[in-house]
């Protein structure tokens, strides 16, 4: 039986196919608008994404490129986080600090582990 008649032809792997060069998905004007929006305290990455109609990854890369400091906790402001870390360093229990700020103790524990210097 001649099986080779049913096989598809071999692919030519001697020439490499390169994807086309990528273009920035945001124009310079949109990048400026995104930066302005991201610097507002009440604007999350998700809100900026929906306002500009782009992907989360695009905005996240822009945040990293520009070195924009983002708030890591939605419920705690920067000052509240510092106060919570200070209380934890003084020996106040995790549950008491979490109750004081109205957050879940497990969330506060993860936040403290992420931001605690080694």
Tab-separated table of C-alpha atoms in Angstrom:
chain	number	residue	atom	x	y	z
A	1	UNK	CA	0.000	0.000	0.000
A	2	UNK	CA	1.316	3.446	-0.892
A	3	UNK	CA	0.839	5.482	2.283
A	4	UNK	CA	3.075	8.320	1.159
A	5	UNK	CA	0.350	9.358	-1.284
A	6	UNK	CA	-1.848	10.334	1.662
A	7	UNK	CA	0.755	12.279	3.600
A	8	UNK	CA	0.803	16.028	3.389
A	9	UNK	CA	3.916	17.603	1.872
A	10	UNK	CA	6.731	18.450	4.254
A	11	UNK	CA	6.991	21.998	5.419
A	12	UNK	CA	9.992	24.031	4.295
A	13	UNK	CA	11.827	24.896	7.509
A	14	UNK	CA	14.862	26.443	5.833
A	15	UNK	CA	13.218	29.879	5.699
A	16	UNK	CA	12.018	31.304	8.973
A	17	UNK	CA	8.747	33.112	9.231
A	18	UNK	CA	9.032	36.194	11.406
A	19	UNK	CA	5.955	38.000	12.659
A	20	UNK	CA	5.471	41.560	11.477
A	21	UNK	CA	6.965	44.265	13.697
A	22	UNK	CA	4.677	45.303	16.502
A	23	UNK	CA	3.401	48.830	16.678
A	24	UNK	CA	2.463	50.503	19.924
A	25	UNK	CA	-1.209	49.863	20.559
A	26	UNK	CA	-1.618	53.361	22.010
A	27	UNK	CA	-0.806	56.559	20.165
A	28	UNK	CA	1.402	59.076	21.992
A	29	UNK	CA	-1.702	61.161	22.770
A	30	UNK	CA	-3.447	58.087	24.237
A	31	UNK	CA	-0.335	57.256	26.261
A	32	UNK	CA	-0.349	60.768	27.744
A	33	UNK	CA	-4.051	60.439	28.514
A	34	UNK	CA	-3.466	57.054	30.171
A	35	UNK	CA	-0.621	58.468	32.284
A	36	UNK	CA	-2.819	61.378	33.355
A	37	UNK	CA	-5.651	59.017	34.275
A	38	UNK	CA	-3.342	56.631	36.149
A	39	UNK	CA	-2.032	59.443	38.330
A	40	UNK	CA	-5.521	60.170	39.662
A	41	UNK	CA	-6.061	58.442	43.011
A	42	UNK	CA	-9.478	56.977	42.155
A	43	UNK	CA	-8.477	55.487	38.779
A	44	UNK	CA	-7.585	51.820	38.651
A	45	UNK	CA	-5.901	50.088	35.733
A	46	UNK	CA	-9.229	48.435	34.963
A	47	UNK	CA	-10.965	51.822	34.680
A	48	UNK	CA	-8.234	53.186	32.402
A	49	UNK	CA	-8.497	50.081	30.199
A	50	UNK	CA	-12.234	50.536	29.759
A	51	UNK	CA	-11.869	54.297	29.180
A	52	UNK	CA	-9.278	53.832	26.420
A	53	UNK	CA	-10.573	50.565	24.980
A	54	UNK	CA	-7.237	48.751	25.157
A	55	UNK	CA	-5.904	45.688	26.946
A	56	UNK	CA	-4.812	45.414	30.559
A	57	UNK	CA	-1.363	44.258	29.459
A	58	UNK	CA	-0.858	47.414	27.407
A	59	UNK	CA	-1.645	49.651	30.363
A	60	UNK	CA	0.429	47.482	32.717
A	61	UNK	CA	3.465	47.806	30.389
A	62	UNK	CA	2.946	51.561	30.265
A	63	UNK	CA	2.876	51.679	34.086
A	64	UNK	CA	6.141	49.733	34.253
A	65	UNK	CA	7.849	51.800	31.522
A	66	UNK	CA	6.903	55.106	33.117
A	67	UNK	CA	7.595	53.928	36.685
A	68	UNK	CA	4.147	55.001	37.880
A	69	UNK	CA	3.569	54.070	41.524
A	70	UNK	CA	0.278	52.212	41.827
A	71	UNK	CA	-1.694	51.653	44.990
A	72	UNK	CA	-1.538	47.922	45.693
A	73	UNK	CA	-4.525	47.770	47.975
A	74	UNK	CA	-7.944	48.940	46.900
A	75	UNK	CA	-9.211	49.370	50.463
A	76	UNK	CA	-6.199	50.861	52.192
A	77	UNK	CA	-4.560	54.129	51.260
A	78	UNK	CA	-0.794	54.487	51.418
A	79	UNK	CA	-1.025	56.145	54.857
A	80	UNK	CA	-3.335	53.394	56.158
A	81	UNK	CA	-0.955	50.709	54.923
A	82	UNK	CA	1.983	52.406	56.657
A	83	UNK	CA	-0.049	52.672	59.875
A	84	UNK	CA	-1.045	48.990	59.633
A	85	UNK	CA	2.587	47.958	59.080
A	86	UNK	CA	3.648	50.089	62.059
A	87	UNK	CA	1.019	48.457	64.280
A	88	UNK	CA	2.098	44.986	63.153
A	89	UNK	CA	5.735	45.852	63.887
A	90	UNK	CA	4.713	46.981	67.379
A	91	UNK	CA	3.225	43.538	68.049
A	92	UNK	CA	-0.489	44.193	67.580
A	93	UNK	CA	-2.135	41.032	66.261
A	94	UNK	CA	-2.968	40.678	62.604
A	95	UNK	CA	-6.667	40.170	63.370
A	96	UNK	CA	-6.868	43.300	65.482
A	97	UNK	CA	-5.187	45.451	62.833
A	98	UNK	CA	-7.368	43.980	60.088
A	99	UNK	CA	-10.511	44.620	62.147
A	100	UNK	CA	-9.397	48.203	62.859
A	101	UNK	CA	-9.035	48.946	59.120
A	102	UNK	CA	-12.015	46.850	58.002
A	103	UNK	CA	-10.096	44.390	55.831
A	104	UNK	CA	-9.794	40.622	55.757
A	105	UNK	CA	-6.926	39.342	57.977
A	106	UNK	CA	-5.668	37.070	55.193
A	107	UNK	CA	-5.558	40.004	52.758
A	108	UNK	CA	-3.599	42.056	55.277
A	109	UNK	CA	-1.195	39.151	55.854
A	110	UNK	CA	-0.526	38.831	52.094
A	111	UNK	CA	-0.070	42.595	51.797
A	112	UNK	CA	2.394	42.595	54.693
A	113	UNK	CA	4.336	39.672	53.190
A	114	UNK	CA	4.595	41.462	49.822
A	115	UNK	CA	5.847	44.725	51.288
A	116	UNK	CA	7.910	43.533	54.218
A	117	UNK	CA	11.644	44.090	53.664
A	118	UNK	CA	13.747	40.956	54.065
